[in-house]
Amino acid sequence: MKKYDYVLVGSGLYAGVFAWYARKNGKSCLVVEKRDHIGGNIYCEEIEGIHVHKYGAHIFHTSNRKVWDFVNSLAEFNRYTNSPVANFKGEMYNMPFNMNTFSKMWGISTPEEAKDIIEKQRAEIQGEPKNLEEQAISLVGREVYEKLVKGYTEKQWGRDCRELPAFIIKRLPVRYTYDNNYFNDLYQGIPIGGYNVIMEALFEGCDMETGVDYLEKKEYYDSLGETIVYTGTIDAYYSYCFGKLEYRSLRFESELLEEENHQGVAVVNYTDRETPYTRMIEHKHFEFGTQPKTVVTKEYPVTWQEGMEPYYPVNDEKNQSLYQQYAALAQRETGVIFGGRLGEYKYYDMDKVIESAMKKAEEIFGE
Ligand SMILES: Cc1cc2nc3c(=O)[nH]c(=O)nc-3n(C[C@H](O)[C@H](O)[C@H](O)COP(=O)(O)OP(=O)(O)OC[C@H]3O[C@@H](n4cnc5c(N)ncnc54)[C@H](O)[C@@H]3O)c2cc1C
């Protein structure tokens, strides 16, 4: 008999949801986290009474009623609706592209007028688009492309849109209604008190060790748990035996400002090429904060290198086929469950990672 039923590696949402089910079924859990805090990428740091989304802006949205009920049983959610604004050289436009955007851009008022302008501009591209620029113009016309897509995309990828392949942008959602709600999901909001409220509820009753890299003491931790739930990078688990998976990363620069309200909205996208960052987040607006000060974070895209935070898995053929090699090894393991964004090398939104952990836990413990 080992000391714990489960040793959970990582303390993000996947491990948290799994631990919640395990505890509910009377199992003992140890959580090992290499950062000095729990919560994974949804962790909030409190500064001047503001919950700062330390690893990037997180907005909860889902159409899955079961997931929505589950998170609402852990924390109360507010009515935050994501309605980001684009700043193009000081001109402010509503996102996603909708009648408010078109009305501001062209001084028009009806969907018919907007459709007419976009159709005329799209006609510039004849035949199959040869690159991302042509693809974007064929979807939204030149003006929306030049003001709201081009610079942002070039900063994200570090390359000119004419040098990027067309397939990167398959769709650009265009709405012919005056609706600034970014997401189409049925439910959305931010947990009141920040995401830490959720994470603390999920890990209640678990033993926790932070500031510990499981892989450095793997044998020891394996000896403590009957089953390991591993949510770190899968290639690191196997000592990169087939090679290294690639990720996209970000750099965040936060500042505390001596003013109450800096930009009037939680998320502003900077869509020109010259501003070096892609987004600026003002955290207090996620929770309608009224504190006298404010915290803003600039988000810079960076090419991932070893040692950086692996934020986004890369969804290309090379990386996906490398991942499949690791997944085949993982499938043969007994006593180890691989889960989450890094363990499955998959871009999961929060609701999807919860769904996936619920499914795994229900396979083991029942509903
Ligand atoms: C910038 C950004 C913005 C996002 N915005 C949204 C959003 O608005 N809405 C949304 O729904 N989703 C968003 N997401 C996705 C969301 O962050 C994920 O769905 C969720 O956090 C994934 O949880 P996880 O448990 O899989 O991974 P993580 O949260 O990454 O947790 C994994 C944990 O494992 C730890 N770990 C790794 N290796 C080891 C080791 N060897 N030993 C010990 N510990 C280890 C890590 O430190 C980390 O804490 C965003 C993601 C990013 C990167």
PDB file of N, CA and C and ligand atoms in Angstrom, residues 8-16 32-35 37-42 55-61 82 183 195 199 212-216 230-233 236 250 252 279 299 309-312 339-343 347-354, ligand 1:
ATOM      1  N   LEU A   8      -0.829  13.912  -7.965  1.00  0.00           N
ATOM      2  CA  LEU A   8      -1.176  14.751  -9.119  1.00  0.00           C
ATOM      3  C   LEU A   8      -0.009  15.671  -9.425  1.00  0.00           C
ATOM      4  N   VAL A   9       0.477  15.607 -10.653  1.00  0.00           N
ATOM      5  CA  VAL A   9       1.608  16.448 -11.032  1.00  0.00           C
ATOM      6  C   VAL A   9       1.061  17.668 -11.759  1.00  0.00           C
ATOM      7  N   GLY A  10       1.207  18.834 -11.122  1.00  0.00           N
ATOM      8  CA  GLY A  10       0.638  20.068 -11.654  1.00  0.00           C
ATOM      9  C   GLY A  10      -0.633  20.399 -10.882  1.00  0.00           C
ATOM     10  N   SER A  11      -0.935  21.693 -10.784  1.00  0.00           N
ATOM     11  CA  SER A  11      -2.103  22.107  -9.990  1.00  0.00           C
ATOM     12  C   SER A  11      -3.020  23.009 -10.802  1.00  0.00           C
ATOM     13  N   GLY A  12      -3.133  22.741 -12.103  1.00  0.00           N
ATOM     14  CA  GLY A  12      -4.061  23.499 -12.947  1.00  0.00           C
ATOM     15  C   GLY A  12      -5.450  22.886 -12.896  1.00  0.00           C
ATOM     16  N   LEU A  13      -6.291  23.308 -13.840  1.00  0.00           N
ATOM     17  CA  LEU A  13      -7.690  22.874 -13.831  1.00  0.00           C
ATOM     18  C   LEU A  13      -7.852  21.370 -14.005  1.00  0.00           C
ATOM     19  N   TYR A  14      -7.039  20.773 -14.874  1.00  0.00           N
ATOM     20  CA  TYR A  14      -7.213  19.324 -15.094  1.00  0.00           C
ATOM     21  C   TYR A  14      -6.986  18.559 -13.781  1.00  0.00           C
ATOM     22  N   ALA A  15      -5.847  18.835 -13.157  1.00  0.00           N
ATOM     23  CA  ALA A  15      -5.525  18.139 -11.904  1.00  0.00           C
ATOM     24  C   ALA A  15      -6.575  18.469 -10.842  1.00  0.00           C
ATOM     25  N   GLY A  16      -7.024  19.727 -10.818  1.00  0.00           N
ATOM     26  CA  GLY A  16      -7.989  20.161  -9.808  1.00  0.00           C
ATOM     27  C   GLY A  16      -9.312  19.414  -9.927  1.00  0.00           C
ATOM     28  N   VAL A  32       1.711  17.918  -6.532  1.00  0.00           N
ATOM     29  CA  VAL A  32       3.089  18.401  -6.633  1.00  0.00           C
ATOM     30  C   VAL A  32       3.141  19.444  -7.746  1.00  0.00           C
ATOM     31  N   GLU A  33       3.528  20.664  -7.403  1.00  0.00           N
ATOM     32  CA  GLU A  33       3.482  21.775  -8.366  1.00  0.00           C
ATOM     33  C   GLU A  33       4.835  22.456  -8.406  1.00  0.00           C
ATOM     34  N   LYS A  34       5.353  22.664  -9.624  1.00  0.00           N
ATOM     35  CA  LYS A  34       6.703  23.253  -9.682  1.00  0.00           C
ATOM     36  C   LYS A  34       6.716  24.768  -9.468  1.00  0.00           C
ATOM     37  N   ARG A  35       5.609  25.441  -9.762  1.00  0.00           N
ATOM     38  CA  ARG A  35       5.565  26.878  -9.456  1.00  0.00           C
ATOM     39  C   ARG A  35       5.389  27.058  -7.940  1.00  0.00           C
ATOM     40  N   HIS A  37       2.993  28.471  -6.481  1.00  0.00           N
ATOM     41  CA  HIS A  37       1.576  28.634  -6.142  1.00  0.00           C
ATOM     42  C   HIS A  37       0.765  27.604  -6.912  1.00  0.00           C
ATOM     43  N   ILE A  38      -0.454  27.351  -6.446  1.00  0.00           N
ATOM     44  CA  ILE A  38      -1.323  26.430  -7.179  1.00  0.00           C
ATOM     45  C   ILE A  38      -2.185  27.222  -8.184  1.00  0.00           C
ATOM     46  N   GLY A  39      -2.826  26.490  -9.097  1.00  0.00           N
ATOM     47  CA  GLY A  39      -3.778  27.147 -10.002  1.00  0.00           C
ATOM     48  C   GLY A  39      -3.421  27.082 -11.482  1.00  0.00           C
ATOM     49  N   GLY A  40      -2.183  26.665 -11.785  1.00  0.00           N
ATOM     50  CA  GLY A  40      -1.790  26.604 -13.196  1.00  0.00           C
ATOM     51  C   GLY A  40      -1.931  27.972 -13.841  1.00  0.00           C
ATOM     52  N   ASN A  41      -2.366  27.991 -15.085  1.00  0.00           N
ATOM     53  CA  ASN A  41      -2.401  29.256 -15.821  1.00  0.00           C
ATOM     54  C   ASN A  41      -3.590  30.144 -15.478  1.00  0.00           C
ATOM     55  N   ILE A  42      -4.488  29.665 -14.629  1.00  0.00           N
ATOM     56  CA  ILE A  42      -5.606  30.557 -14.284  1.00  0.00           C
ATOM     57  C   ILE A  42      -5.370  31.263 -12.937  1.00  0.00           C
ATOM     58  N   TYR A  55      -1.110  34.830 -15.823  1.00  0.00           N
ATOM     59  CA  TYR A  55      -0.653  34.152 -17.052  1.00  0.00           C
ATOM     60  C   TYR A  55      -1.571  34.446 -18.230  1.00  0.00           C
ATOM     61  N   GLY A  56      -2.055  35.683 -18.306  1.00  0.00           N
ATOM     62  CA  GLY A  56      -2.889  36.075 -19.442  1.00  0.00           C
ATOM     63  C   GLY A  56      -4.365  36.132 -19.069  1.00  0.00           C
ATOM     64  N   ALA A  57      -5.095  36.974 -19.798  1.00  0.00           N
ATOM     65  CA  ALA A  57      -6.519  37.200 -19.519  1.00  0.00           C
ATOM     66  C   ALA A  57      -7.295  35.909 -19.682  1.00  0.00           C
ATOM     67  N   HIS A  58      -8.098  35.560 -18.693  1.00  0.00           N
ATOM     68  CA  HIS A  58      -8.912  34.345 -18.765  1.00  0.00           C
ATOM     69  C   HIS A  58     -10.389  34.673 -18.598  1.00  0.00           C
ATOM     70  N   ILE A  59     -11.151  34.397 -19.623  1.00  0.00           N
ATOM     71  CA  ILE A  59     -12.603  34.622 -19.568  1.00  0.00           C
ATOM     72  C   ILE A  59     -13.281  33.269 -19.689  1.00  0.00           C
ATOM     73  N   PHE A  60     -14.101  32.955 -18.729  1.00  0.00           N
ATOM     74  CA  PHE A  60     -14.756  31.649 -18.748  1.00  0.00           C
ATOM     75  C   PHE A  60     -15.982  31.703 -19.656  1.00  0.00           C
ATOM     76  N   HIS A  61     -16.064  30.778 -20.600  1.00  0.00           N
ATOM     77  CA  HIS A  61     -17.242  30.701 -21.475  1.00  0.00           C
ATOM     78  C   HIS A  61     -17.481  29.257 -21.870  1.00  0.00           C
ATOM     79  N   ASN A  82     -17.296  39.371 -22.531  1.00  0.00           N
ATOM     80  CA  ASN A  82     -16.093  39.871 -23.196  1.00  0.00           C
ATOM     81  C   ASN A  82     -16.438  40.690 -24.437  1.00  0.00           C
ATOM     82  N   PHE A 183     -17.914  36.145 -27.545  1.00  0.00           N
ATOM     83  CA  PHE A 183     -18.144  34.696 -27.598  1.00  0.00           C
ATOM     84  C   PHE A 183     -19.574  34.361 -28.013  1.00  0.00           C
ATOM     85  N   TYR A 195     -10.098  33.530  -9.928  1.00  0.00           N
ATOM     86  CA  TYR A 195     -10.050  32.088 -10.201  1.00  0.00           C
ATOM     87  C   TYR A 195      -9.485  31.277  -9.035  1.00  0.00           C
ATOM     88  N   MET A 199      -9.907  27.225  -7.636  1.00  0.00           N
ATOM     89  CA  MET A 199      -8.811  26.265  -7.468  1.00  0.00           C
ATOM     90  C   MET A 199      -8.713  25.781  -6.031  1.00  0.00           C
ATOM     91  N   VAL A 212       8.128  22.325  -6.412  1.00  0.00           N
ATOM     92  CA  VAL A 212       8.799  21.032  -6.596  1.00  0.00           C
ATOM     93  C   VAL A 212       8.592  20.526  -8.017  1.00  0.00           C
ATOM     94  N   ASP A 213       9.695  20.200  -8.706  1.00  0.00           N
ATOM     95  CA  ASP A 213       9.577  19.605 -10.036  1.00  0.00           C
ATOM     96  C   ASP A 213       9.523  18.079  -9.882  1.00  0.00           C
ATOM     97  N   TYR A 214       8.379  17.521 -10.190  1.00  0.00           N
ATOM     98  CA  TYR A 214       8.172  16.074 -10.070  1.00  0.00           C
ATOM     99  C   TYR A 214       9.258  15.284 -10.814  1.00  0.00           C
ATOM    100  N   LEU A 215       9.625  15.758 -12.012  1.00  0.00           N
ATOM    101  CA  LEU A 215      10.558  14.976 -12.833  1.00  0.00           C
ATOM    102  C   LEU A 215      11.942  14.873 -12.195  1.00  0.00           C
ATOM    103  N   GLU A 216      12.258  15.826 -11.333  1.00  0.00           N
ATOM    104  CA  GLU A 216      13.566  15.762 -10.667  1.00  0.00           C
ATOM    105  C   GLU A 216      13.590  14.730  -9.548  1.00  0.00           C
ATOM    106  N   TYR A 230      -0.529  13.021 -14.503  1.00  0.00           N
ATOM    107  CA  TYR A 230       0.547  13.901 -14.964  1.00  0.00           C
ATOM    108  C   TYR A 230       0.006  14.969 -15.916  1.00  0.00           C
ATOM    109  N   THR A 231       0.153  16.256 -15.528  1.00  0.00           N
ATOM    110  CA  THR A 231      -0.353  17.342 -16.397  1.00  0.00           C
ATOM    111  C   THR A 231       0.770  18.276 -16.865  1.00  0.00           C
ATOM    112  N   GLY A 232       2.019  17.798 -16.779  1.00  0.00           N
ATOM    113  CA  GLY A 232       3.140  18.579 -17.331  1.00  0.00           C
ATOM    114  C   GLY A 232       3.317  18.249 -18.811  1.00  0.00           C
ATOM    115  N   THR A 233       4.397  18.717 -19.416  1.00  0.00           N
ATOM    116  CA  THR A 233       4.622  18.463 -20.854  1.00  0.00           C
ATOM    117  C   THR A 233       4.974  16.981 -21.062  1.00  0.00           C
ATOM    118  N   ALA A 236       8.661  16.076 -21.957  1.00  0.00           N
ATOM    119  CA  ALA A 236       9.590  16.106 -20.809  1.00  0.00           C
ATOM    120  C   ALA A 236       9.466  14.822 -19.995  1.00  0.00           C
ATOM    121  N   LEU A 250       4.403  33.802 -24.650  1.00  0.00           N
ATOM    122  CA  LEU A 250       4.043  35.214 -24.541  1.00  0.00           C
ATOM    123  C   LEU A 250       4.907  35.824 -23.453  1.00  0.00           C
ATOM    124  N   PHE A 252       4.647  38.917 -20.597  1.00  0.00           N
ATOM    125  CA  PHE A 252       3.707  39.861 -19.983  1.00  0.00           C
ATOM    126  C   PHE A 252       4.473  40.940 -19.241  1.00  0.00           C
ATOM    127  N   ARG A 279      -1.810  43.116 -27.077  1.00  0.00           N
ATOM    128  CA  ARG A 279      -2.994  43.422 -26.277  1.00  0.00           C
ATOM    129  C   ARG A 279      -2.588  44.171 -25.016  1.00  0.00           C
ATOM    130  N   GLU A 299       0.811  42.506 -23.485  1.00  0.00           N
ATOM    131  CA  GLU A 299       1.086  41.127 -23.905  1.00  0.00           C
ATOM    132  C   GLU A 299       1.912  41.158 -25.192  1.00  0.00           C
ATOM    133  N   GLU A 309       7.763  29.702 -20.645  1.00  0.00           N
ATOM    134  CA  GLU A 309       6.492  29.023 -20.357  1.00  0.00           C
ATOM    135  C   GLU A 309       5.886  28.492 -21.657  1.00  0.00           C
ATOM    136  N   PRO A 310       5.526  27.220 -21.704  1.00  0.00           N
ATOM    137  CA  PRO A 310       4.927  26.672 -22.932  1.00  0.00           C
ATOM    138  C   PRO A 310       3.419  26.969 -22.958  1.00  0.00           C
ATOM    139  N   TYR A 311       3.015  28.119 -23.516  1.00  0.00           N
ATOM    140  CA  TYR A 311       1.601  28.498 -23.419  1.00  0.00           C
ATOM    141  C   TYR A 311       0.692  27.761 -24.407  1.00  0.00           C
ATOM    142  N   TYR A 312       1.092  27.795 -25.679  1.00  0.00           N
ATOM    143  CA  TYR A 312       0.198  27.194 -26.684  1.00  0.00           C
ATOM    144  C   TYR A 312       0.900  26.072 -27.449  1.00  0.00           C
ATOM    145  N   GLY A 339      -2.981  14.113 -18.739  1.00  0.00           N
ATOM    146  CA  GLY A 339      -4.138  14.959 -19.019  1.00  0.00           C
ATOM    147  C   GLY A 339      -3.778  16.416 -19.116  1.00  0.00           C
ATOM    148  N   GLY A 340      -4.735  17.184 -19.654  1.00  0.00           N
ATOM    149  CA  GLY A 340      -4.581  18.640 -19.711  1.00  0.00           C
ATOM    150  C   GLY A 340      -3.857  19.094 -20.964  1.00  0.00           C
ATOM    151  N   ARG A 341      -3.666  20.396 -20.993  1.00  0.00           N
ATOM    152  CA  ARG A 341      -3.119  21.086 -22.158  1.00  0.00           C
ATOM    153  C   ARG A 341      -1.703  20.621 -22.498  1.00  0.00           C
ATOM    154  N   LEU A 342      -0.899  20.379 -21.482  1.00  0.00           N
ATOM    155  CA  LEU A 342       0.496  19.987 -21.736  1.00  0.00           C
ATOM    156  C   LEU A 342       0.639  18.472 -21.839  1.00  0.00           C
ATOM    157  N   GLY A 343      -0.151  17.761 -21.038  1.00  0.00           N
ATOM    158  CA  GLY A 343      -0.077  16.299 -21.046  1.00  0.00           C
ATOM    159  C   GLY A 343      -0.646  15.706 -22.324  1.00  0.00           C
ATOM    160  N   TYR A 347      -4.657  22.451 -27.505  1.00  0.00           N
ATOM    161  CA  TYR A 347      -5.144  23.733 -27.035  1.00  0.00           C
ATOM    162  C   TYR A 347      -6.560  23.555 -26.482  1.00  0.00           C
ATOM    163  N   TYR A 348      -6.662  23.567 -25.184  1.00  0.00           N
ATOM    164  CA  TYR A 348      -7.937  23.419 -24.519  1.00  0.00           C
ATOM    165  C   TYR A 348      -8.347  24.752 -23.919  1.00  0.00           C
ATOM    166  N   ASP A 349      -9.589  25.201 -24.120  1.00  0.00           N
ATOM    167  CA  ASP A 349     -10.112  26.274 -23.293  1.00  0.00           C
ATOM    168  C   ASP A 349     -10.465  25.688 -21.935  1.00  0.00           C
ATOM    169  N   MET A 350     -10.752  26.565 -20.964  1.00  0.00           N
ATOM    170  CA  MET A 350     -10.995  26.066 -19.603  1.00  0.00           C
ATOM    171  C   MET A 350     -12.154  25.068 -19.551  1.00  0.00           C
ATOM    172  N   ASP A 351     -13.237  25.378 -20.247  1.00  0.00           N
ATOM    173  CA  ASP A 351     -14.396  24.476 -20.160  1.00  0.00           C
ATOM    174  C   ASP A 351     -14.076  23.106 -20.748  1.00  0.00           C
ATOM    175  N   LYS A 352     -13.232  23.107 -21.782  1.00  0.00           N
ATOM    176  CA  LYS A 352     -12.893  21.839 -22.441  1.00  0.00           C
ATOM    177  C   LYS A 352     -11.957  21.007 -21.574  1.00  0.00           C
ATOM    178  N   VAL A 353     -11.074  21.662 -20.846  1.00  0.00           N
ATOM    179  CA  VAL A 353     -10.166  20.915 -19.983  1.00  0.00           C
ATOM    180  C   VAL A 353     -10.965  20.352 -18.790  1.00  0.00           C
ATOM    181  N   ILE A 354     -11.950  21.088 -18.329  1.00  0.00           N
ATOM    182  CA  ILE A 354     -12.807  20.584 -17.242  1.00  0.00           C
ATOM    183  C   ILE A 354     -13.593  19.369 -17.745  1.00  0.00           C
TER     184      ILE A 354
HETATM  185  C1  LIG B   1      -2.486  33.327 -22.431  1.00  0.00           C
HETATM  186  C2  LIG B   1      -3.640  32.372 -22.261  1.00  0.00           C
HETATM  187  C3  LIG B   1      -4.941  32.857 -22.237  1.00  0.00           C
HETATM  188  C4  LIG B   1      -6.014  31.971 -22.091  1.00  0.00           C
HETATM  189  N1  LIG B   1      -7.275  32.492 -22.070  1.00  0.00           N
HETATM  190  C5  LIG B   1      -8.326  31.661 -21.915  1.00  0.00           C
HETATM  191  C6  LIG B   1      -9.656  32.177 -21.868  1.00  0.00           C
HETATM  192  O1  LIG B   1      -9.892  33.399 -21.959  1.00  0.00           O
HETATM  193  N2  LIG B   1     -10.685  31.290 -21.733  1.00  0.00           N
HETATM  194  C7  LIG B   1     -10.474  29.940 -21.623  1.00  0.00           C
HETATM  195  O2  LIG B   1     -11.457  29.192 -21.479  1.00  0.00           O
HETATM  196  N3  LIG B   1      -9.225  29.430 -21.649  1.00  0.00           N
HETATM  197  C8  LIG B   1      -8.134  30.244 -21.779  1.00  0.00           C
HETATM  198  N4  LIG B   1      -6.875  29.725 -21.785  1.00  0.00           N
HETATM  199  C9  LIG B   1      -6.687  28.257 -21.597  1.00  0.00           C
HETATM  200  C10 LIG B   1      -6.552  27.844 -20.121  1.00  0.00           C
HETATM  201  O3  LIG B   1      -5.435  28.486 -19.547  1.00  0.00           O
HETATM  202  C11 LIG B   1      -6.378  26.312 -20.036  1.00  0.00           C
HETATM  203  O4  LIG B   1      -7.518  25.676 -20.566  1.00  0.00           O
HETATM  204  C12 LIG B   1      -6.170  25.741 -18.629  1.00  0.00           C
HETATM  205  O5  LIG B   1      -5.440  26.585 -17.803  1.00  0.00           O
HETATM  206  C13 LIG B   1      -5.462  24.407 -18.763  1.00  0.00           C
HETATM  207  O6  LIG B   1      -5.337  23.748 -17.529  1.00  0.00           O
HETATM  208  P1  LIG B   1      -4.303  22.559 -17.391  1.00  0.00           P
HETATM  209  O7  LIG B   1      -4.542  21.958 -16.038  1.00  0.00           O
HETATM  210  O8  LIG B   1      -4.371  21.663 -18.550  1.00  0.00           O
HETATM  211  O9  LIG B   1      -2.844  23.220 -17.500  1.00  0.00           O
HETATM  212  P2  LIG B   1      -2.036  24.299 -16.663  1.00  0.00           P
HETATM  213  O10 LIG B   1      -2.932  25.356 -16.120  1.00  0.00           O
HETATM  214  O11 LIG B   1      -0.893  24.724 -17.524  1.00  0.00           O
HETATM  215  O12 LIG B   1      -1.452  23.457 -15.417  1.00  0.00           O
HETATM  216  C14 LIG B   1      -0.343  22.622 -15.530  1.00  0.00           C
HETATM  217  C15 LIG B   1       0.493  22.795 -14.252  1.00  0.00           C
HETATM  218  O13 LIG B   1       1.486  21.785 -14.183  1.00  0.00           O
HETATM  219  C16 LIG B   1       2.650  22.332 -13.623  1.00  0.00           C
HETATM  220  N5  LIG B   1       3.780  21.461 -14.003  1.00  0.00           N
HETATM  221  C17 LIG B   1       4.246  21.222 -15.256  1.00  0.00           C
HETATM  222  N6  LIG B   1       5.287  20.362 -15.203  1.00  0.00           N
HETATM  223  C18 LIG B   1       5.478  20.051 -13.900  1.00  0.00           C
HETATM  224  C19 LIG B   1       6.425  19.219 -13.206  1.00  0.00           C
HETATM  225  N7  LIG B   1       7.371  18.535 -13.873  1.00  0.00           N
HETATM  226  N8  LIG B   1       6.352  19.143 -11.869  1.00  0.00           N
HETATM  227  C20 LIG B   1       5.405  19.830 -11.178  1.00  0.00           C
HETATM  228  N9  LIG B   1       4.484  20.627 -11.776  1.00  0.00           N
HETATM  229  C21 LIG B   1       4.523  20.736 -13.121  1.00  0.00           C
HETATM  230  C22 LIG B   1       2.694  23.723 -14.243  1.00  0.00           C
HETATM  231  O14 LIG B   1       3.529  24.578 -13.475  1.00  0.00           O
HETATM  232  C23 LIG B   1       1.220  24.122 -14.204  1.00  0.00           C
HETATM  233  O15 LIG B   1       0.900  24.798 -13.000  1.00  0.00           O
HETATM  234  C24 LIG B   1      -5.779  30.576 -21.971  1.00  0.00           C
HETATM  235  C25 LIG B   1      -4.474  30.098 -22.001  1.00  0.00           C
HETATM  236  C26 LIG B   1      -3.412  30.969 -22.158  1.00  0.00           C
HETATM  237  C27 LIG B   1      -2.020  30.416 -22.196  1.00  0.00           C
END
